[in-house]
mmCIF file of C-alpha atoms in Angstrom:
data_model
loop_
_atom_site.group_PDB
_atom_site.id
_atom_site.type_symbol
_atom_site.label_atom_id
_atom_site.label_comp_id
_atom_site.label_asym_id
_atom_site.label_seq_id
_atom_site.Cartn_x
_atom_site.Cartn_y
_atom_site.Cartn_z
ATOM 1 C CA MET N 1251 -64.035 74.166 -183.314
ATOM 2 C CA GLY N 1252 -67.612 72.894 -183.419
ATOM 3 C CA ARG N 1253 -70.588 74.595 -181.794
ATOM 4 C CA LEU N 1254 -70.548 72.356 -178.716
ATOM 5 C CA GLU N 1255 -66.788 72.866 -178.255
ATOM 6 C CA GLU N 1256 -67.329 76.629 -178.434
ATOM 7 C CA GLN N 1257 -70.066 76.428 -175.800
ATOM 8 C CA LEU N 1258 -67.862 74.374 -173.499
ATOM 9 C CA ALA N 1259 -64.934 76.755 -173.993
ATOM 10 C CA SER N 1260 -67.177 79.732 -173.233
ATOM 11 C CA VAL N 1261 -68.354 78.164 -169.978
ATOM 12 C CA LEU N 1262 -64.742 77.449 -168.992
ATOM 13 C CA ASP N 1263 -63.734 81.032 -169.846
ATOM 14 C CA LYS N 1264 -66.456 82.348 -167.554
ATOM 15 C CA ARG N 1265 -65.222 80.100 -164.769
ATOM 16 C CA GLN N 1266 -61.668 81.317 -165.410
ATOM 17 C CA HIS N 1267 -62.832 84.952 -165.215
ATOM 18 C CA ILE N 1268 -64.318 84.474 -161.745
ATOM 19 C CA ALA N 1269 -61.296 82.443 -160.564
ATOM 20 C CA LYS N 1270 -63.267 79.185 -160.214
ATOM 21 C CA ARG N 1271 -61.644 77.133 -162.953
ATOM 22 C CA ARG N 1272 -60.165 73.921 -161.645
ATOM 23 C CA LYS N 1273 -57.002 72.285 -162.901
ATOM 24 C CA LEU N 1274 -54.875 69.273 -162.112
ATOM 25 C CA VAL N 1275 -51.574 69.994 -160.401
ATOM 26 C CA VAL N 1276 -48.580 67.874 -159.443
ATOM 27 C CA ASN N 1277 -47.060 68.707 -156.076
ATOM 28 C CA SER N 1278 -43.329 69.131 -155.786
ATOM 29 C CA PRO N 1279 -41.763 65.929 -154.419
ATOM 30 C CA ASN N 1280 -39.376 68.034 -152.342
ATOM 31 C CA SER N 1281 -42.126 69.963 -150.530
ATOM 32 C CA ILE N 1282 -43.535 69.121 -147.102
ATOM 33 C CA ASP N 1283 -47.065 67.741 -147.184
ATOM 34 C CA PHE N 1284 -49.571 69.768 -145.181
ATOM 35 C CA SER N 1285 -52.436 69.198 -147.609
ATOM 36 C CA SER N 1286 -53.206 65.537 -148.315
ATOM 37 C CA ASN N 1287 -55.555 63.210 -146.423
ATOM 38 C CA ASP N 1288 -52.687 60.790 -145.698
ATOM 39 C CA PHE N 1289 -53.215 61.434 -141.993
ATOM 40 C CA LEU N 1290 -51.176 58.483 -140.711
ATOM 41 C CA GLY N 1291 -48.496 58.807 -143.367
ATOM 42 C CA LEU N 1292 -49.069 55.207 -144.466
ATOM 43 C CA ALA N 1293 -48.873 56.102 -148.154
ATOM 44 C CA GLN N 1294 -45.115 56.514 -147.679
ATOM 45 C CA ASN N 1295 -44.633 53.952 -144.918
ATOM 46 C CA THR N 1296 -41.889 51.491 -145.915
ATOM 47 C CA ALA N 1297 -43.073 48.751 -143.531
ATOM 48 C CA LEU N 1298 -46.574 48.816 -145.010
ATOM 49 C CA ARG N 1299 -45.098 48.826 -148.513
ATOM 50 C CA GLN N 1300 -43.125 45.658 -147.760
ATOM 51 C CA ARG N 1301 -46.118 44.000 -146.107
ATOM 52 C CA TYR N 1302 -48.162 44.773 -149.224
ATOM 53 C CA LEU N 1303 -45.542 43.357 -151.591
ATOM 54 C CA ASP N 1304 -45.312 40.200 -149.477
ATOM 55 C CA GLU N 1305 -49.109 39.835 -149.605
ATOM 56 C CA LEU N 1306 -49.117 40.184 -153.386
ATOM 57 C CA ASN N 1307 -46.400 37.563 -153.713
ATOM 58 C CA ALA N 1308 -48.480 35.171 -151.636
ATOM 59 C CA LEU N 1309 -51.622 35.558 -153.771
ATOM 60 C CA ASP N 1310 -52.417 33.379 -156.748
ATOM 61 C CA THR N 1311 -54.242 36.250 -158.454
ATOM 62 C CA ILE N 1312 -53.278 39.912 -158.041
ATOM 63 C CA LEU N 1313 -54.881 41.613 -161.046
ATOM 64 C CA GLY N 1314 -58.472 42.358 -162.008
ATOM 65 C CA SER N 1315 -61.603 40.930 -160.435
ATOM 66 C CA THR N 1316 -62.921 40.346 -164.019
ATOM 67 C CA GLY N 1317 -66.482 41.466 -163.356
ATOM 68 C CA SER N 1318 -69.107 42.961 -161.112
ATOM 69 C CA ARG N 1319 -69.499 41.451 -157.672
ATOM 70 C CA LEU N 1320 -72.783 39.756 -158.576
ATOM 71 C CA LEU N 1321 -71.335 38.075 -161.652
ATOM 72 C CA ASP N 1322 -67.690 36.967 -161.621
ATOM 73 C CA GLY N 1323 -65.995 39.603 -159.459
ATOM 74 C CA ASN N 1324 -66.636 38.094 -156.044
ATOM 75 C CA SER N 1325 -64.063 35.978 -154.181
ATOM 76 C CA GLN N 1326 -63.529 34.315 -150.837
ATOM 77 C CA TYR N 1327 -60.682 36.780 -150.320
ATOM 78 C CA ALA N 1328 -63.161 39.691 -150.518
ATOM 79 C CA ILE N 1329 -65.660 37.978 -148.210
ATOM 80 C CA ASP N 1330 -62.953 37.208 -145.627
ATOM 81 C CA LEU N 1331 -61.799 40.831 -145.782
ATOM 82 C CA GLU N 1332 -65.332 42.129 -145.203
ATOM 83 C CA GLN N 1333 -65.764 39.879 -142.188
ATOM 84 C CA ARG N 1334 -62.475 41.077 -140.760
ATOM 85 C CA ILE N 1335 -63.405 44.743 -141.275
ATOM 86 C CA ALA N 1336 -66.757 44.146 -139.562
ATOM 87 C CA ARG N 1337 -65.081 42.516 -136.555
ATOM 88 C CA PHE N 1338 -62.522 45.298 -136.281
ATOM 89 C CA HIS N 1339 -65.199 47.996 -136.169
ATOM 90 C CA ASN N 1340 -67.523 45.945 -133.954
ATOM 91 C CA ALA N 1341 -70.253 45.689 -136.601
ATOM 92 C CA ASP N 1342 -72.473 42.832 -137.739
ATOM 93 C CA THR N 1343 -71.395 43.003 -141.376
ATOM 94 C CA ALA N 1344 -69.380 45.028 -143.879
ATOM 95 C CA LEU N 1345 -69.961 45.468 -147.603
ATOM 96 C CA LEU N 1346 -67.144 46.716 -149.839
ATOM 97 C CA PHE N 1347 -67.606 49.444 -152.441
ATOM 98 C CA ASN N 1348 -65.151 50.764 -155.026
ATOM 99 C CA SER N 1349 -65.073 54.237 -153.442
ATOM 100 C CA GLY N 1350 -66.528 56.279 -150.631
ATOM 101 C CA PHE N 1351 -68.555 58.210 -153.207
ATOM 102 C CA ASP N 1352 -70.057 54.963 -154.514
ATOM 103 C CA ALA N 1353 -70.796 53.783 -150.988
ATOM 104 C CA ASN N 1354 -72.599 56.954 -149.909
ATOM 105 C CA THR N 1355 -74.450 57.230 -153.205
ATOM 106 C CA GLY N 1356 -75.424 53.564 -153.157
ATOM 107 C CA LEU N 1357 -76.611 53.771 -149.557
ATOM 108 C CA LEU N 1358 -78.575 57.031 -149.684
ATOM 109 C CA SER N 1359 -80.123 56.400 -153.092
ATOM 110 C CA THR N 1360 -81.645 53.050 -152.092
ATOM 111 C CA LEU N 1361 -82.203 53.051 -148.335
ATOM 112 C CA PRO N 1362 -85.044 55.610 -147.971
ATOM 113 C CA GLN N 1363 -88.366 54.033 -148.875
ATOM 114 C CA LYS N 1364 -91.051 55.958 -150.736
ATOM 115 C CA GLY N 1365 -92.004 59.081 -148.796
ATOM 116 C CA ASP N 1366 -89.337 58.707 -146.095
ATOM 117 C CA ILE N 1367 -87.534 61.715 -144.632
ATOM 118 C CA VAL N 1368 -83.785 62.398 -144.736
ATOM 119 C CA ILE N 1369 -82.385 65.044 -142.393
ATOM 120 C CA TYR N 1370 -78.802 65.969 -143.157
ATOM 121 C CA ASP N 1371 -76.090 68.216 -141.766
ATOM 122 C CA GLU N 1372 -75.720 71.212 -144.071
ATOM 123 C CA LEU N 1373 -72.032 70.338 -144.591
ATOM 124 C CA ILE N 1374 -72.600 66.716 -145.539
ATOM 125 C CA HIS N 1375 -70.446 65.396 -148.391
ATOM 126 C CA ALA N 1376 -71.456 65.786 -152.038
ATOM 127 C CA SER N 1377 -71.795 62.004 -152.401
ATOM 128 C CA VAL N 1378 -74.625 62.018 -149.864
ATOM 129 C CA HIS N 1379 -76.357 64.784 -151.807
ATOM 130 C CA GLU N 1380 -75.976 62.733 -154.975
ATOM 131 C CA GLY N 1381 -77.584 59.733 -153.315
ATOM 132 C CA MET N 1382 -80.420 61.741 -151.786
ATOM 133 C CA ARG N 1383 -81.121 63.423 -155.132
ATOM 134 C CA VAL N 1384 -82.093 60.156 -156.829
ATOM 135 C CA SER N 1385 -83.688 58.509 -153.786
ATOM 136 C CA ARG N 1386 -87.386 57.908 -153.166
ATOM 137 C CA ALA N 1387 -87.369 60.108 -150.070
ATOM 138 C CA GLY N 1388 -90.342 62.424 -149.777
ATOM 139 C CA ARG N 1389 -88.466 65.193 -147.956
ATOM 140 C CA LEU N 1390 -84.807 66.210 -147.704
ATOM 141 C CA ILE N 1391 -84.252 68.610 -144.816
ATOM 142 C CA PRO N 1392 -80.940 70.225 -143.813
ATOM 143 C CA PHE N 1393 -80.074 71.346 -140.303
ATOM 144 C CA LYS N 1394 -77.424 73.832 -139.239
ATOM 145 C CA HIS N 1395 -73.970 72.369 -139.000
ATOM 146 C CA SER N 1396 -73.591 70.248 -135.844
ATOM 147 C CA ASP N 1397 -76.373 72.285 -134.203
ATOM 148 C CA VAL N 1398 -78.393 69.884 -132.046
ATOM 149 C CA ASN N 1399 -80.916 72.613 -131.228
ATOM 150 C CA ASP N 1400 -81.635 73.116 -134.901
ATOM 151 C CA LEU N 1401 -81.876 69.356 -135.387
ATOM 152 C CA ASN N 1402 -84.390 69.279 -132.538
ATOM 153 C CA ARG N 1403 -86.375 72.045 -134.286
ATOM 154 C CA VAL N 1404 -86.525 70.008 -137.487
ATOM 155 C CA LEU N 1405 -87.615 66.876 -135.635
ATOM 156 C CA THR N 1406 -90.295 68.812 -133.785
ATOM 157 C CA ASP N 1407 -91.642 70.083 -137.115
ATOM 158 C CA ILE N 1408 -91.918 66.615 -138.692
ATOM 159 C CA CYS N 1409 -93.026 64.538 -135.711
ATOM 160 C CA PRO N 1410 -95.141 62.587 -135.198
ATOM 161 C CA THR N 1411 -94.633 60.644 -138.408
ATOM 162 C CA ASP N 1412 -94.982 57.040 -139.485
ATOM 163 C CA LYS N 1413 -92.249 57.476 -142.102
ATOM 164 C CA ASN N 1414 -88.664 56.347 -141.596
ATOM 165 C CA VAL N 1415 -86.466 59.285 -140.619
ATOM 166 C CA PHE N 1416 -82.750 59.179 -141.441
ATOM 167 C CA ILE N 1417 -80.207 61.576 -139.923
ATOM 168 C CA THR N 1418 -76.938 61.633 -141.845
ATOM 169 C CA VAL N 1419 -73.739 63.188 -140.495
ATOM 170 C CA GLU N 1420 -69.968 62.925 -140.726
ATOM 171 C CA THR N 1421 -67.852 62.277 -137.663
ATOM 172 C CA VAL N 1422 -65.050 64.603 -138.827
ATOM 173 C CA TYR N 1423 -65.865 67.265 -141.429
ATOM 174 C CA SER N 1424 -63.407 67.658 -144.275
ATOM 175 C CA MET N 1425 -63.211 71.446 -144.511
ATOM 176 C CA ASP N 1426 -63.865 72.561 -140.953
ATOM 177 C CA GLY N 1427 -62.230 69.629 -139.159
ATOM 178 C CA ASP N 1428 -64.691 69.599 -136.282
ATOM 179 C CA VAL N 1429 -66.059 66.418 -134.700
ATOM 180 C CA VAL N 1430 -69.793 65.754 -134.706
ATOM 181 C CA PRO N 1431 -71.657 65.948 -131.335
ATOM 182 C CA LEU N 1432 -72.832 62.387 -131.815
ATOM 183 C CA VAL N 1433 -73.839 61.675 -128.216
ATOM 184 C CA GLU N 1434 -76.097 64.725 -128.178
ATOM 185 C CA ILE N 1435 -77.651 63.794 -131.529
ATOM 186 C CA ILE N 1436 -78.479 60.319 -130.237
ATOM 187 C CA GLN N 1437 -80.039 61.816 -127.108
ATOM 188 C CA ILE N 1438 -82.213 64.088 -129.253
ATOM 189 C CA LEU N 1439 -83.436 61.136 -131.325
ATOM 190 C CA LYS N 1440 -84.319 59.147 -128.221
ATOM 191 C CA LYS N 1441 -86.704 61.937 -127.186
ATOM 192 C CA TYR N 1442 -88.809 61.129 -130.242
ATOM 193 C CA TRP N 1443 -88.112 57.396 -130.651
ATOM 194 C CA PRO N 1444 -87.133 55.955 -127.247
ATOM 195 C CA GLN N 1445 -87.359 52.398 -128.613
ATOM 196 C CA ARG N 1446 -85.672 53.314 -131.935
ATOM 197 C CA GLU N 1447 -89.040 52.958 -133.656
ATOM 198 C CA ASN N 1448 -88.229 54.779 -136.893
ATOM 199 C CA GLY N 1449 -85.310 57.167 -136.357
ATOM 200 C CA TYR N 1450 -82.012 56.020 -137.890
ATOM 201 C CA ILE N 1451 -78.531 57.552 -137.865
ATOM 202 C CA ILE N 1452 -76.105 57.171 -140.772
ATOM 203 C CA VAL N 1453 -72.505 58.144 -140.052
ATOM 204 C CA ASP N 1454 -69.672 58.803 -142.506
ATOM 205 C CA GLU N 1455 -66.327 58.094 -140.796
ATOM 206 C CA ALA N 1456 -64.147 58.884 -143.841
ATOM 207 C CA HIS N 1457 -61.895 61.403 -142.082
ATOM 208 C CA ALA N 1458 -61.939 59.605 -138.723
ATOM 209 C CA THR N 1459 -60.833 56.165 -139.905
ATOM 210 C CA GLY N 1460 -57.353 55.445 -138.563
ATOM 211 C CA VAL N 1461 -57.249 58.712 -136.618
ATOM 212 C CA TYR N 1462 -59.813 58.303 -133.824
ATOM 213 C CA GLY N 1463 -60.640 55.402 -131.550
ATOM 214 C CA GLU N 1464 -58.601 52.443 -130.365
ATOM 215 C CA ASN N 1465 -56.246 51.435 -133.188
ATOM 216 C CA GLY N 1466 -58.087 53.861 -135.462
ATOM 217 C CA ARG N 1467 -61.530 52.254 -135.263
ATOM 218 C CA GLY N 1468 -63.275 55.630 -135.583
ATOM 219 C CA VAL N 1469 -65.323 58.019 -133.489
ATOM 220 C CA VAL N 1470 -68.336 55.703 -133.154
ATOM 221 C CA CYS N 1471 -66.208 52.976 -131.571
ATOM 222 C CA GLN N 1472 -64.303 55.502 -129.474
ATOM 223 C CA LEU N 1473 -67.601 56.612 -127.930
ATOM 224 C CA GLY N 1474 -68.992 53.059 -127.662
ATOM 225 C CA LEU N 1475 -71.995 53.936 -129.808
ATOM 226 C CA GLU N 1476 -71.892 51.061 -132.289
ATOM 227 C CA LYS N 1477 -75.370 49.814 -131.337
ATOM 228 C CA GLU N 1478 -76.889 53.292 -131.733
ATOM 229 C CA ILE N 1479 -75.915 53.739 -135.389
ATOM 230 C CA PHE N 1480 -77.889 52.163 -138.234
ATOM 231 C CA ALA N 1481 -75.140 52.411 -140.865
ATOM 232 C CA ARG N 1482 -71.486 53.468 -140.844
ATOM 233 C CA LEU N 1483 -69.186 54.190 -143.728
ATOM 234 C CA HIS N 1484 -65.391 53.798 -143.536
ATOM 235 C CA THR N 1485 -63.126 54.717 -146.423
ATOM 236 C CA PHE N 1486 -59.650 53.447 -147.239
ATOM 237 C CA GLY N 1487 -58.260 56.189 -149.470
ATOM 238 C CA LYS N 1488 -57.273 58.615 -146.726
ATOM 239 C CA SER N 1489 -55.522 57.289 -143.630
ATOM 240 C CA LEU N 1490 -55.296 53.730 -144.971
ATOM 241 C CA ALA N 1491 -53.290 54.518 -148.133
ATOM 242 C CA SER N 1492 -55.555 52.537 -150.435
ATOM 243 C CA ASN N 1493 -58.944 53.172 -152.024
ATOM 244 C CA GLY N 1494 -62.484 51.919 -151.653
ATOM 245 C CA ALA N 1495 -64.925 51.912 -148.748
ATOM 246 C CA ALA N 1496 -67.161 49.696 -146.660
ATOM 247 C CA VAL N 1497 -70.687 50.158 -145.350
ATOM 248 C CA LEU N 1498 -71.175 48.620 -141.903
ATOM 249 C CA GLY N 1499 -74.579 47.513 -140.678
ATOM 250 C CA SER N 1500 -76.934 44.603 -140.168
ATOM 251 C CA ASN N 1501 -77.172 41.457 -142.253
ATOM 252 C CA THR N 1502 -80.474 42.722 -143.633
ATOM 253 C CA LEU N 1503 -78.932 46.029 -144.712
ATOM 254 C CA ARG N 1504 -76.055 44.231 -146.431
ATOM 255 C CA ASP N 1505 -78.405 41.920 -148.303
ATOM 256 C CA TYR N 1506 -80.617 44.864 -149.290
ATOM 257 C CA LEU N 1507 -77.667 46.815 -150.723
ATOM 258 C CA ILE N 1508 -76.470 43.766 -152.649
ATOM 259 C CA ASN N 1509 -79.902 43.628 -154.273
ATOM 260 C CA TYR N 1510 -80.588 47.312 -154.865
ATOM 261 C CA SER N 1511 -77.407 49.441 -154.747
ATOM 262 C CA ARG N 1512 -76.677 50.319 -158.370
ATOM 263 C CA PRO N 1513 -73.016 51.392 -157.851
ATOM 264 C CA LEU N 1514 -72.373 47.905 -156.463
ATOM 265 C CA ILE N 1515 -74.465 45.979 -158.974
ATOM 266 C CA TYR N 1516 -73.315 47.704 -162.158
ATOM 267 C CA SER N 1517 -69.614 48.356 -161.483
ATOM 268 C CA THR N 1518 -66.687 46.012 -161.998
ATOM 269 C CA PHE N 1519 -65.467 45.139 -158.511
ATOM 270 C CA MET N 1520 -62.082 46.282 -157.251
ATOM 271 C CA SER N 1521 -59.012 44.265 -158.235
ATOM 272 C CA PHE N 1522 -57.198 41.774 -156.000
ATOM 273 C CA ASN N 1523 -54.224 44.092 -155.554
ATOM 274 C CA ASN N 1524 -56.625 46.706 -154.182
ATOM 275 C CA LEU N 1525 -58.154 44.201 -151.775
ATOM 276 C CA ALA N 1526 -54.643 43.235 -150.681
ATOM 277 C CA SER N 1527 -53.726 46.839 -149.906
ATOM 278 C CA ILE N 1528 -56.857 47.231 -147.762
ATOM 279 C CA LYS N 1529 -56.063 43.982 -145.933
ATOM 280 C CA CYS N 1530 -52.503 45.132 -145.227
ATOM 281 C CA ALA N 1531 -53.719 48.479 -143.916
ATOM 282 C CA TYR N 1532 -56.003 46.667 -141.473
ATOM 283 C CA ASP N 1533 -53.067 44.430 -140.528
ATOM 284 C CA VAL N 1534 -51.130 47.425 -139.249
ATOM 285 C CA LEU N 1535 -54.181 48.910 -137.527
ATOM 286 C CA GLU N 1536 -55.141 45.693 -135.809
ATOM 287 C CA CYS N 1537 -51.685 44.821 -134.519
ATOM 288 C CA GLY N 1538 -51.265 48.293 -133.013
ATOM 289 C CA GLU N 1539 -48.446 49.531 -135.254
ATOM 290 C CA THR N 1540 -50.280 52.812 -135.879
ATOM 291 C CA ARG N 1541 -50.921 53.647 -132.206
ATOM 292 C CA PRO N 1542 -47.688 55.665 -131.829
ATOM 293 C CA ILE N 1543 -48.523 57.442 -135.099
ATOM 294 C CA GLN N 1544 -51.983 58.326 -133.781
ATOM 295 C CA ARG N 1545 -50.510 59.742 -130.584
ATOM 296 C CA HIS N 1546 -47.915 61.731 -132.507
ATOM 297 C CA LEU N 1547 -50.577 63.068 -134.866
ATOM 298 C CA HIS N 1548 -52.756 64.383 -132.050
ATOM 299 C CA ASN N 1549 -49.692 65.766 -130.245
ATOM 300 C CA ILE N 1550 -48.533 67.811 -133.226
ATOM 301 C CA THR N 1551 -52.103 69.016 -133.741
ATOM 302 C CA GLN N 1552 -52.041 70.505 -130.261
ATOM 303 C CA GLN N 1553 -48.517 71.805 -130.892
ATOM 304 C CA PHE N 1554 -49.723 73.624 -134.001
ATOM 305 C CA ARG N 1555 -52.719 75.161 -132.251
ATOM 306 C CA LYS N 1556 -50.729 76.312 -129.238
ATOM 307 C CA ALA N 1557 -47.894 77.802 -131.267
ATOM 308 C CA ILE N 1558 -49.717 79.740 -133.946
ATOM 309 C CA GLU N 1559 -50.647 83.379 -133.363
ATOM 310 C CA LEU N 1560 -52.711 85.253 -135.929
ATOM 311 C CA PRO N 1561 -52.702 89.070 -135.931
ATOM 312 C CA THR N 1562 -55.620 88.865 -138.354
ATOM 313 C CA GLY N 1563 -57.884 86.061 -139.449
ATOM 314 C CA THR N 1564 -59.277 83.133 -137.478
ATOM 315 C CA LEU N 1565 -58.005 79.661 -136.721
ATOM 316 C CA LEU N 1566 -60.735 77.078 -137.278
ATOM 317 C CA PRO N 1567 -62.077 75.675 -133.967
ATOM 318 C CA SER N 1568 -60.842 72.179 -134.752
ATOM 319 C CA ASP N 1569 -58.984 69.680 -132.583
ATOM 320 C CA SER N 1570 -58.600 67.231 -135.471
ATOM 321 C CA PRO N 1571 -55.633 67.060 -137.869
ATOM 322 C CA ILE N 1572 -57.677 69.197 -140.285
ATOM 323 C CA GLN N 1573 -56.820 72.798 -139.496
ATOM 324 C CA GLY N 1574 -57.468 76.028 -141.339
ATOM 325 C CA ILE N 1575 -56.652 79.734 -141.321
ATOM 326 C CA VAL N 1576 -59.710 81.771 -142.281
ATOM 327 C CA LEU N 1577 -59.204 85.156 -143.933
ATOM 328 C CA ASN N 1578 -61.563 87.641 -145.552
ATOM 329 C CA GLY N 1579 -61.353 87.269 -149.318
ATOM 330 C CA ASN N 1580 -59.916 85.029 -152.016
ATOM 331 C CA ALA N 1581 -56.854 87.224 -152.597
ATOM 332 C CA PRO N 1582 -55.542 86.926 -149.006
ATOM 333 C CA VAL N 1583 -55.872 83.122 -148.842
ATOM 334 C CA ARG N 1584 -54.223 82.764 -152.244
ATOM 335 C CA ALA N 1585 -51.435 85.062 -151.048
ATOM 336 C CA LEU N 1586 -50.888 83.027 -147.867
ATOM 337 C CA ALA N 1587 -51.016 79.689 -149.705
ATOM 338 C CA GLY N 1588 -48.643 80.952 -152.392
ATOM 339 C CA TYR N 1589 -46.236 82.277 -149.780
ATOM 340 C CA LEU N 1590 -46.190 78.937 -147.948
ATOM 341 C CA ASN N 1591 -45.837 77.005 -151.219
ATOM 342 C CA LYS N 1592 -42.724 79.025 -152.048
ATOM 343 C CA ARG N 1593 -41.383 78.188 -148.604
ATOM 344 C CA GLY N 1594 -41.686 74.489 -149.444
ATOM 345 C CA PHE N 1595 -45.011 73.662 -147.749
ATOM 346 C CA ILE N 1596 -47.882 72.061 -149.672
ATOM 347 C CA VAL N 1597 -51.107 73.799 -148.604
ATOM 348 C CA LYS N 1598 -54.165 74.761 -150.636
ATOM 349 C CA PRO N 1599 -56.388 77.859 -150.623
ATOM 350 C CA ILE N 1600 -60.125 77.189 -150.301
ATOM 351 C CA CYS N 1601 -61.874 80.121 -151.940
ATOM 352 C CA SER N 1602 -65.441 81.380 -152.182
ATOM 353 C CA PRO N 1603 -67.922 80.308 -153.422
ATOM 354 C CA THR N 1604 -66.693 76.854 -152.254
ATOM 355 C CA VAL N 1605 -66.886 78.437 -148.799
ATOM 356 C CA PRO N 1606 -69.072 81.441 -147.855
ATOM 357 C CA LYS N 1607 -67.707 84.842 -148.844
ATOM 358 C CA GLY N 1608 -65.613 86.180 -145.982
ATOM 359 C CA GLN N 1609 -64.847 82.655 -144.764
ATOM 360 C CA GLU N 1610 -62.115 81.774 -147.263
ATOM 361 C CA ARG N 1611 -59.349 79.718 -145.749
ATOM 362 C CA VAL N 1612 -56.032 77.970 -146.210
ATOM 363 C CA ARG N 1613 -56.654 74.308 -145.385
ATOM 364 C CA ILE N 1614 -53.846 72.667 -143.412
ATOM 365 C CA CYS N 1615 -53.751 68.907 -142.809
ATOM 366 C CA LEU N 1616 -51.321 67.422 -140.328
ATOM 367 C CA HIS N 1617 -49.890 63.925 -140.695
ATOM 368 C CA GLY N 1618 -48.135 61.195 -138.807
ATOM 369 C CA HIS N 1619 -45.051 61.728 -140.940
ATOM 370 C CA ASN N 1620 -44.817 65.451 -140.098
ATOM 371 C CA THR N 1621 -42.162 66.200 -137.490
ATOM 372 C CA THR N 1622 -42.328 68.682 -134.650
ATOM 373 C CA GLU N 1623 -39.599 70.651 -136.440
ATOM 374 C CA GLN N 1624 -41.756 70.838 -139.568
ATOM 375 C CA ILE N 1625 -44.689 72.098 -137.494
ATOM 376 C CA ASP N 1626 -42.456 74.798 -135.995
ATOM 377 C CA ALA N 1627 -41.213 75.749 -139.460
ATOM 378 C CA LEU N 1628 -44.759 75.979 -140.844
ATOM 379 C CA VAL N 1629 -45.913 78.144 -137.939
ATOM 380 C CA ALA N 1630 -42.852 80.384 -138.294
ATOM 381 C CA SER N 1631 -43.583 80.851 -142.003
ATOM 382 C CA VAL N 1632 -47.200 81.766 -141.262
ATOM 383 C CA HIS N 1633 -45.963 84.341 -138.746
ATOM 384 C CA ASP N 1634 -43.449 85.666 -141.279
ATOM 385 C CA PHE N 1635 -46.210 86.061 -143.869
ATOM 386 C CA PHE N 1636 -48.314 88.222 -141.615
ATOM 387 C CA ASN N 1637 -45.337 90.377 -140.678
ATOM 388 C CA VAL N 1638 -44.598 90.946 -144.368
ATOM 389 C CA GLN N 1639 -48.204 91.493 -145.405
ATOM 390 C CA LYS N 1640 -48.880 93.870 -142.521
ATOM 391 C CA THR N 1641 -46.364 96.238 -144.074
ATOM 392 C CA ASN N 1642 -47.803 95.870 -147.576
ATOM 393 C CA VAL N 1643 -51.426 96.036 -146.356
ATOM 394 C CA ILE N 1644 -52.453 93.031 -148.454
ATOM 395 C CA VAL N 1645 -54.410 91.139 -145.820
ATOM 396 C CA PRO N 1646 -57.638 92.885 -144.714
ATOM 397 C CA THR N 1647 -58.830 92.638 -141.135
ATOM 398 C CA PHE N 1648 -61.269 89.827 -140.441
ATOM 399 C CA THR N 1649 -64.377 91.516 -139.105
ATOM 400 C CA SER N 1650 -67.041 88.807 -138.853
ATOM 401 C CA ASN N 1651 -67.981 87.765 -135.327
ATOM 402 C CA ALA N 1652 -69.457 84.438 -136.409
ATOM 403 C CA LEU N 1653 -67.496 81.828 -138.286
ATOM 404 C CA GLU N 1654 -69.689 80.176 -140.901
ATOM 405 C CA PRO N 1655 -68.807 76.600 -141.825
ATOM 406 C CA ALA N 1656 -67.523 75.613 -145.225
ATOM 407 C CA LYS N 1657 -70.074 74.412 -147.743
ATOM 408 C CA LEU N 1658 -68.992 71.956 -150.402
#
């Protein structure tokens, strides 16, 4: 083993010692999914599968795009799809990216002009951090998670300013599952920029796409706030059973990203079969086929929250399909996750330092394909775990009065 290999192995050994080493796992095909982001269950939907196969059969080309979008990778099929996505979400334009990470990075790395200010929720996704890191912004300022009073404090500190000010948030947060107080954030901004002079909101709808709003249009559309948001991001790899993302905004924003967004300019564009899968997902959204799934998903979310009783620990204050049981320490959440895994449920422990110490949790995602009987069985197994562990004194009492949000 060479010197570099030894250094890499040593770093991995240290990560192993503190129980932070990551590894790839394959879930049992016979287990019940309470972990993935397949919120509508479309990844295993037979009707969508057939629609997708029919679409592929109808296309002249179904393989690679053969190049970046600015060279040979563009097509009328992609342009038509973007226009359809924009119409569906009530936006002026849409611009496709290969992934949500690329879209956020491409947007946040290029949009702030020299010296501009980016204010971001402390739980914002890593892709936003990556974009901000290489941007020309003069200041990057976090505010407390979904805390409009703290956002107001930050704005008071920086105003007045002639710089562009960007506020970036998610509509549904991936680890805590809570929904952003978007109306209140907009009201705060209007105090400082009543005519939208230089305050701009960027919203990531990754975990809301398909789940919230009419036919799954997202939280922004559900609240009728499309005209208040400068840029929106929707991803297709969660509820829509595909991959890729789109940035929604003005014609000027789209043209600017085409000219300056490096992930778009220097990446081979997604293949035709990928574009077809996105189109088919929007087919089922637009025609209303997912409405009953949406209703069922929100119903079983309430069923889960009403049924579960925790003698210790805390249930995350989330009304979204992203739920979580917070315990004090890595050992208890690993014990609960392992217990549920052995019972045939796929759930994952989220340990510190991914989340603050004392706020470790088992993340539970509910899906359109989960049945009410499966919800009852999951809840019963959680109750069984606590009855068993109470006797063995494995789970310590949760003592914190304040629930800190997860930090990724």
